Structure formats: C-alpha cells, structure tokens
C-alpha cells in the first residue's frame, strides 16, 4: 500500500514509517524538519530504498501536501507532525493552535482534494487534563478537559475529525508516555530540547547532564513522585497497524457498513499501569549500571500526580495489547540506541 506520513522525521513518526517500510509498503514522508531529523530520513532510506520518498514541506502548505499525496499515489495518511511540548505550549499557544489544529485542517483539505479518505491521528492523553478527583485509569469516556494549549490543540483537531465523517474515516490514538527505541537499533529518540524523563536519565548516565531533577516528591502517590504509563514505541506502532486494519474495513468488527462507510474511532494507547519517577530512575540505574545522581526539585507546573490508561477498549476491539510491559526492557532499547548515537542524529 501507499502511505503518507506527516512528521516522519520525528521520534514516533519515524518508527511508524520504519514499520511500514519493513512490511513492504511505499511511504511518502512530509516533514518540515523543524524538529525532525534528516538523519532519521537517512536511516529510513537505508531500509526502504526507493520505497521511501521524502518531501520537505510544512503541513500548512496545502498545495505541497496535495502534490505529495498525488505524486505518491497515497491511499492512507498517518499524521504525526505536531508541536508537542506542554511547557512551550503555555508560552506559545498560538503556534500550537496553528501547527496542531490549523495544520491538521490544511492536511484534511489536501486529502479531500485528492480523494484520500483514511487518516490515523496521533492524539494524546493530554486531551484529558486532570480527571475528577484524580480518578484512574483513564478510559475513552473520561471527559476531555485539557489543562494546557498543547492538549487543547490536539483535542480541537479530534473534534474536526469527528465532524468530517461525511467523507473521512479517521482514528485518534491517544498516547500516554511513549518511550524506547527500535529494538534493532535503527532509530531512536532525539528531542532538542529534551524534556522527557527517560532520555534525561540516560543523558545523565552518558555524562551529558550532571543530574536528574525530580520535579516534586510530595504528590499524593505511593512514593510521592508522579506516576505515568510508559508505552514502548514499538507497541504504539503496532496499535497503528491494528487501527489501519479497522479503517480499511470501515468498522471495528470487520464488516462493511454501506450506510455509513466513514466514521471516527478513538482509543487510548498505554500499558494500563503506572510507574513513578523514582521507579523510572531506578530502572535507568539498573539498565545503565550508572549511579545517575538525582535531586528533588520543585513541582513542574501542570504535572498531574498520576496518569495511566485503561487500554481495555483497544484490546477488546482490535486485539491490541502492549507486549513491552517490563520497564527495564523498554529502557534498555532507548539506552542501546543512545549509547550507539551519543550525539543523537547529528
Ligand atoms: N520529570 C522529572 N524530571 C525531569 C523530567 C520529567 O521529574 O527532568 C517527571 C515529570 O514531572 C513527570 C514524569 O517525569 O512526572 C514524566 O515527564 P515527561 O516530561 O517525560 O512526560 P509527561 O508525562 O509530562 O508528558 C508526556 C508527553 C506529552 C503527553 C503526556 C501524556 O510528553 O506529550 O506524556 O501523558 F501529553
């Protein structure tokens, strides 16, 4: 099949592209390289050869995206391109709206013009905000009340998708904390700036940072530090493959409904249990064999105490469940890539 992947030079988009290429598909990546890496495209080209096409363009450039769709004979779009830092979104809310919501609408306009009517969208647990009384786990029916412009911009695009079922079949996958790297070591995680817990711990292990600052140890959690649901990027990509199959069939159970062939579907993607910051730190210490000095600092604004998924719906509907449930194993894949690429993609 022929796919277009927006944001395919970024962390999650590149791993999804890799899977499609490994499966023999043709992929056109559209990425403006604002935060994506040319090095990731080069790594993908080594796998896909001529089955990978790269178009350096912004998703806000509707005409360029339409050209890429036509030139690539694209049937289905996986949409990862986004700004994704919660903290930055508080300072630059307009940029988040423009890229994540308006950018998505621009992509849809190009798809509609080209007769492409299948989309998988990279959404986020940040669309839920802080559930009432911290009720966990989060199901797909937990009210979506984002507490930052990042979550709001992603939710706004989900709402756009929900309103487009006259011509579009789409899936929003709401990711919890994505971690790890391609187990074969071909791709990894390289954010500039890096704000995520696991890569920061590993950068300390590599000697690139002096220490980890734990953002608060007085939360109402078992050890006082925040609890998150860490899902391996390979499992996450598997969920996309399962969602694509549901989109192709038009319905979750595989039957084709001719009355309403298009629909909007949404699932949470997490392992269904949380690990605390302390547990993650201990795991990174075990895996790397380094001491990883850490100090307790103040809370980071907007961090809810505990967030983890109820993934029962996607297990029931698509048969997906996380295979990487051991935190040390997840961390090891990230560590292997980082050790082999101490300067990231540069
Ligand atoms: N943390 C620290 N010190 C650090 C970095 C992080 O203590 O230097 C803590 C945070 O306070 C948080 C946990 O580690 O409790 C995880 O933080 P991350 O920044 O790795 O991830 P977040 O949970 O803040 O956010 C991630 C994604 C978002 C997504 C969210 C959904 O970055 O895009 O998961 O759960 F919306």
Coordinates of C-alpha atoms and ligand atoms in Angstrom, one line a residue:
X1 CA 0.0 0.0 0.0
X2 CA 1.0 3.6 -0.3
X3 CA 1.1 5.9 2.7
X4 CA 1.8 9.4 3.6
X5 CA 3.3 10.0 7.0
X6 CA 3.5 13.6 8.3
X7 CA 6.2 14.2 10.9
X8 CA 8.0 11.1 9.7
X9 CA 11.4 12.5 10.6
X10 CA 10.4 12.8 14.2
X11 CA 10.6 10.2 17.0
X12 CA 7.2 8.4 16.7
X13 CA 6.6 9.2 13.0
X14 CA 10.0 7.7 12.0
X15 CA 9.3 4.5 14.0
X16 CA 5.9 4.2 12.2
X17 CA 7.5 4.8 8.8
X18 CA 10.1 2.1 9.6
X19 CA 7.3 -0.4 10.3
X20 CA 5.5 0.4 7.0
X21 CA 8.8 0.0 5.1
X22 CA 9.6 -3.2 6.9
X23 CA 6.2 -4.5 5.8
X24 CA 7.0 -3.7 2.1
X25 CA 4.8 -0.6 1.7
X26 CA 5.6 2.7 -0.1
X27 CA 5.8 5.7 2.2
X28 CA 6.0 9.4 1.4
X29 CA 7.2 11.4 4.4
X30 CA 6.2 15.0 4.7
X31 CA 8.2 16.9 7.4
X32 CA 9.4 20.5 7.6
X33 CA 12.5 19.4 9.7
X34 CA 11.7 22.0 12.3
X35 CA 12.2 19.4 15.0
X36 CA 12.6 16.3 12.8
X37 CA 15.9 14.9 11.7
X38 CA 17.4 14.5 8.3
X39 CA 19.4 11.7 10.0
X40 CA 16.2 9.8 10.6
X41 CA 15.2 10.1 7.0
X42 CA 18.7 8.8 6.0
X43 CA 18.2 5.8 8.4
X44 CA 14.8 5.1 6.9
X45 CA 16.2 5.4 3.3
X46 CA 18.7 2.6 4.2
X47 CA 15.7 0.4 4.9
X48 CA 13.2 1.4 2.3
X49 CA 15.4 2.5 -0.6
X50 CA 13.2 3.8 -3.4
X51 CA 10.0 2.9 -1.5
X52 CA 10.7 5.9 0.7
X53 CA 10.1 9.4 -0.7
X54 CA 10.9 12.5 1.4
X55 CA 9.2 15.8 0.8
X56 CA 10.5 18.7 2.9
X57 CA 7.3 20.7 3.4
X58 CA 5.1 22.2 6.1
X59 CA 1.6 20.7 6.6
X60 CA 0.3 24.2 6.5
X61 CA 1.3 24.3 2.8
X62 CA -1.8 22.6 1.5
X63 CA -0.7 22.7 -2.1
X64 CA 2.6 21.0 -1.3
X65 CA 0.9 18.3 0.7
X66 CA -1.6 17.7 -2.1
X67 CA 1.2 17.3 -4.6
X68 CA 2.9 14.8 -2.3
X69 CA -0.4 12.8 -2.0
X70 CA -0.8 12.7 -5.8
X71 CA 2.8 12.0 -6.6
X72 CA 2.9 9.2 -4.0
X73 CA -0.4 7.7 -5.1
X74 CA -1.3 7.8 -1.5
X75 CA -4.3 5.8 0.0
X76 CA -3.9 6.4 3.7
X77 CA -2.3 9.1 5.9
X78 CA -0.7 8.8 9.3
X79 CA -0.5 12.2 10.9
X80 CA 2.3 12.8 13.5
X81 CA 3.5 16.3 12.6
X82 CA 2.9 18.5 15.7
X83 CA 4.4 20.7 18.3
X84 CA 4.5 18.5 21.5
X85 CA 5.9 20.3 24.5
X86 CA 3.4 21.1 27.2
X87 CA 5.6 23.8 28.8
X88 CA 6.3 25.5 25.4
X89 CA 2.6 25.5 24.6
X90 CA 1.9 27.7 27.6
X91 CA 4.3 30.3 26.2
X92 CA 3.4 29.9 22.5
X93 CA -0.3 28.9 22.5
X94 CA -0.9 30.5 19.0
X95 CA 1.9 28.4 17.5
X96 CA 0.4 25.2 19.0
X97 CA -3.0 26.1 17.6
X98 CA -1.6 27.0 14.2
X99 CA 0.5 23.8 13.8
X100 CA -1.6 21.2 15.6
X101 CA -5.1 22.4 14.7
X102 CA -4.9 24.6 11.6
X103 CA -2.1 22.4 10.2
X104 CA -4.4 19.4 10.6
X105 CA -7.2 21.2 8.8
X106 CA -4.7 22.0 5.9
X107 CA -3.8 18.4 5.7
X108 CA -7.5 17.4 5.5
X109 CA -8.1 20.0 2.7
X110 CA -5.3 18.4 0.7
X111 CA -6.6 14.9 1.4
X112 CA -10.1 15.8 0.4
X113 CA -8.9 17.4 -2.8
X114 CA -7.0 14.3 -3.7
X115 CA -9.8 11.8 -2.7
X116 CA -7.8 10.3 0.2
X117 CA -10.2 9.4 2.9
X118 CA -8.3 7.4 5.6
X119 CA -6.4 9.0 8.4
X120 CA -4.7 7.9 11.7
X121 CA -4.1 10.8 14.0
X122 CA -1.5 11.0 16.8
X123 CA -3.5 12.3 19.7
X124 CA -2.6 12.4 23.4
X125 CA -3.6 11.7 26.9
X126 CA -3.0 15.4 27.4
X127 CA -6.5 15.9 25.9
X128 CA -7.9 14.5 29.2
X129 CA -6.3 17.0 31.5
X130 CA -6.7 16.1 35.2
X131 CA -9.7 13.7 35.7
X132 CA -12.0 14.5 38.6
X133 CA -10.5 13.5 41.9
X134 CA -7.6 12.0 40.0
X135 CA -9.8 9.0 39.0
X136 CA -7.6 6.4 37.3
X137 CA -7.4 4.6 35.0
X138 CA -8.5 6.9 32.1
X139 CA -11.0 5.4 29.7
X140 CA -12.0 6.8 26.3
X141 CA -15.2 8.1 28.0
X142 CA -13.3 10.1 30.6
X143 CA -14.2 13.7 29.9
X144 CA -11.6 15.6 27.8
X145 CA -10.8 18.8 29.6
X146 CA -7.2 19.7 28.7
X147 CA -5.3 22.0 31.0
X148 CA -2.8 23.3 28.5
X149 CA -2.8 24.7 24.9
X150 CA -1.0 21.5 23.7
X151 CA -3.8 19.3 24.9
X152 CA -6.4 21.8 23.7
X153 CA -4.9 22.0 20.2
X154 CA -4.9 18.2 19.9
X155 CA -8.5 17.9 21.2
X156 CA -9.6 20.6 18.7
X157 CA -8.3 18.6 15.8
X158 CA -10.1 15.4 17.2
X159 CA -13.3 17.5 17.1
X160 CA -12.6 18.5 13.5
X161 CA -12.1 14.8 12.6
X162 CA -15.3 13.8 14.4
X163 CA -17.2 16.4 12.2
X164 CA -15.8 15.0 8.9
X165 CA -17.4 11.6 8.7
X166 CA -19.3 12.5 5.5
X167 CA -16.1 11.8 3.6
X168 CA -13.4 10.7 6.1
X169 CA -12.6 7.6 8.1
X170 CA -10.3 8.5 11.0
X171 CA -8.8 7.2 14.2
X172 CA -7.4 9.2 17.0
X173 CA -4.9 7.3 19.1
X174 CA -4.5 8.9 22.5
X175 CA -0.9 8.1 23.6
X176 CA 0.3 8.0 27.1
X177 CA 4.1 8.3 27.7
X178 CA 5.8 6.9 24.7
X179 CA 9.3 5.5 25.3
X180 CA 12.0 3.2 24.0
X181 CA 13.5 2.8 20.5
X182 CA 13.6 0.4 17.6
X183 CA 14.9 -2.9 19.2
X184 CA 17.1 -3.4 16.1
X185 CA 18.8 -0.1 16.9
X186 CA 18.0 1.6 13.5
X187 CA 16.1 4.6 15.1
X188 CA 15.9 6.3 18.4
X189 CA 14.6 9.3 20.4
X190 CA 16.4 12.6 19.9
X191 CA 14.5 15.7 21.1
X192 CA 16.0 19.2 21.1
X193 CA 15.4 20.3 23.7
X194 CA 14.9 17.1 25.6
X195 CA 12.3 17.3 28.4
X196 CA 11.2 13.6 28.8
X197 CA 12.1 11.7 31.9
X198 CA 13.7 8.5 30.4
X199 CA 16.0 10.2 27.9
X200 CA 17.1 12.7 30.5
X201 CA 18.0 9.9 33.0
X202 CA 20.0 8.3 30.2
X203 CA 21.7 11.6 29.3
X204 CA 22.9 11.8 32.9
X205 CA 24.2 8.2 32.6
X206 CA 26.1 9.2 29.5
X207 CA 27.6 12.2 31.3
X208 CA 25.8 14.8 29.1
X209 CA 24.0 16.2 32.2
X210 CA 25.2 16.4 35.8
X211 CA 22.0 15.1 37.4
X212 CA 18.2 14.5 37.2
X213 CA 16.0 16.9 38.9
X214 CA 12.9 15.1 40.2
X215 CA 10.0 17.5 39.8
X216 CA 8.4 17.1 43.3
X217 CA 8.2 14.3 45.8
X218 CA 5.2 15.4 47.7
X219 CA 2.4 14.2 45.4
X220 CA -0.4 12.0 46.7
X221 CA 1.2 8.9 45.1
X222 CA 2.8 5.8 46.8
X223 CA 6.3 7.3 46.8
X224 CA 5.4 10.9 46.4
X225 CA 6.6 11.3 42.8
X226 CA 4.4 11.4 39.7
X227 CA 3.1 8.2 38.1
X228 CA 2.9 7.8 34.3
X229 CA 2.0 5.0 31.9
X230 CA 5.1 4.3 29.7
X231 CA 4.3 2.5 26.4
X232 CA 7.0 1.2 24.1
X233 CA 7.2 2.9 20.7
X234 CA 7.1 -0.5 19.0
X235 CA 3.8 -1.4 20.8
X236 CA 2.5 2.1 19.8
X237 CA 3.3 1.4 16.2
X238 CA 1.5 -2.0 16.4
X239 CA -1.6 -0.1 17.6
X240 CA -1.4 2.0 14.4
X241 CA -1.2 -1.1 12.3
X242 CA -4.3 -2.5 14.1
X243 CA -6.1 0.8 13.7
X244 CA -5.3 0.9 10.0
X245 CA -6.9 -2.5 9.5
X246 CA -10.1 -1.2 11.2
X247 CA -10.1 1.8 8.9
X248 CA -9.8 -0.3 5.8
X249 CA -12.7 -2.4 6.8
X250 CA -14.7 0.6 7.7
X251 CA -15.8 -0.8 11.0
X252 CA -14.2 -2.3 14.1
X253 CA -15.6 -5.8 13.7
X254 CA -14.5 -6.1 10.0
X255 CA -18.0 -5.9 8.5
X256 CA -18.6 -3.2 5.9
X257 CA -21.5 -0.9 6.7
X258 CA -22.6 0.6 3.4
X259 CA -25.0 3.1 5.0
X260 CA -22.2 4.9 6.9
X261 CA -18.9 3.8 5.4
X262 CA -16.9 6.6 7.2
X263 CA -16.5 7.1 10.9
X264 CA -14.4 8.5 13.7
X265 CA -12.8 6.0 16.1
X266 CA -10.7 6.6 19.2
X267 CA -8.6 4.6 21.5
X268 CA -6.2 5.0 24.4
X269 CA -2.7 3.6 24.0
X270 CA -1.0 2.7 27.2
X271 CA 0.1 -0.4 29.1
X272 CA -2.5 0.1 31.8
X273 CA -0.2 0.6 34.8
X274 CA 1.8 3.4 36.1
X275 CA 5.5 3.8 37.2
X276 CA 6.6 6.6 39.4
X277 CA 9.5 8.9 38.6
X278 CA 11.6 7.1 41.3
X279 CA 10.8 3.7 39.7
X280 CA 11.9 5.0 36.3
X281 CA 15.1 6.4 37.8
X282 CA 15.8 3.1 39.5
X283 CA 15.2 1.2 36.2
X284 CA 17.6 3.5 34.4
X285 CA 20.2 2.9 37.1
X286 CA 19.8 -0.9 36.8
X287 CA 19.9 -0.9 33.0
X288 CA 22.9 1.5 32.5
X289 CA 24.9 0.5 35.6
X290 CA 25.5 4.2 36.3
X291 CA 24.7 5.9 39.5
X292 CA 22.6 8.7 37.8
X293 CA 22.7 11.4 40.5
X294 CA 19.3 12.9 41.3
X295 CA 18.0 15.8 43.4
X296 CA 14.5 16.7 44.4
X297 CA 13.3 20.0 42.9
X298 CA 10.0 21.9 42.9
X299 CA 7.0 20.6 41.1
X300 CA 6.7 21.4 37.3
X301 CA 3.7 23.5 36.6
X302 CA 0.8 21.5 35.2
X303 CA 2.0 18.0 36.2
X304 CA -0.9 15.8 37.4
X305 CA 0.1 13.4 40.1
X306 CA -0.9 10.2 38.3
X307 CA -2.0 9.4 34.7
X308 CA -2.4 5.9 33.4
X309 CA -4.6 4.3 30.7
X310 CA -7.4 1.8 30.7
X311 CA -6.5 0.1 27.4
X312 CA -9.4 -2.4 27.6
X313 CA -11.2 -0.9 24.7
X314 CA -8.5 -1.4 22.1
X315 CA -7.8 -4.9 23.4
X316 CA -11.5 -5.7 23.0
X317 CA -12.0 -4.0 19.7
X318 CA -8.7 -4.7 17.9
X319 CA -6.9 -7.4 19.9
X320 CA -4.0 -5.0 20.7
X321 CA -2.2 -5.1 24.0
X322 CA 1.2 -3.9 25.0
X323 CA 3.9 -6.6 24.7
X324 CA 6.6 -4.4 26.4
X325 CA 5.3 -4.4 29.9
X326 CA 8.8 -4.6 31.6
X327 CA 10.1 -1.1 32.3
X328 CA 13.8 -2.3 32.2
X329 CA 13.3 -3.8 28.8
X330 CA 11.8 -0.6 27.5
X331 CA 14.6 1.5 28.9
X332 CA 17.2 -0.9 27.5
X333 CA 16.1 -0.2 23.9
X334 CA 16.4 3.5 24.5
X335 CA 19.8 3.1 26.2
X336 CA 21.2 0.9 23.4
X337 CA 20.4 3.5 20.7
X338 CA 21.6 6.4 22.8
X339 CA 24.9 4.6 23.6
X340 CA 25.4 3.9 19.9
X341 CA 24.5 7.5 19.0
X342 CA 25.8 9.7 21.8
X343 CA 25.3 12.8 19.7
X344 CA 21.8 11.7 18.5
X345 CA 21.2 12.1 14.8
X346 CA 23.9 14.8 14.5
Ligands
LIG1 N1 10.1 14.5 35.2 C1 11.0 14.9 36.2 N2 12.2 15.4 35.8 C2 12.5 15.7 34.5 C3 11.6 15.4 33.5 C4 10.4 14.8 33.9 O1 10.8 14.6 37.4 O2 13.6 16.3 34.3 C5 8.9 13.9 35.6 C6 7.6 14.8 35.3 O3 7.4 15.7 36.3 C7 6.6 13.7 35.1 C8 7.3 12.5 34.6 O4 8.7 12.7 34.9 O5 6.0 13.4 36.3 C9 7.2 12.3 33.1 O6 7.5 13.5 32.4 P1 7.7 13.7 30.8 O7 8.1 15.1 30.6 O8 8.6 12.6 30.4 O9 6.3 13.3 30.3 P2 4.8 14.0 30.6 O10 4.1 13.0 31.4 O11 5.0 15.3 31.1 O12 4.2 14.2 29.1 C10 4.2 13.1 28.2 C11 4.3 13.7 26.8 C12 3.1 14.5 26.5 C13 1.9 13.7 26.7 C14 1.8 13.1 28.0 C15 0.6 12.2 28.1 O13 5.5 14.5 26.7 O14 3.2 15.0 25.1 O15 3.0 12.4 28.3 O16 0.6 11.5 29.3 F1 0.8 14.6 26.5

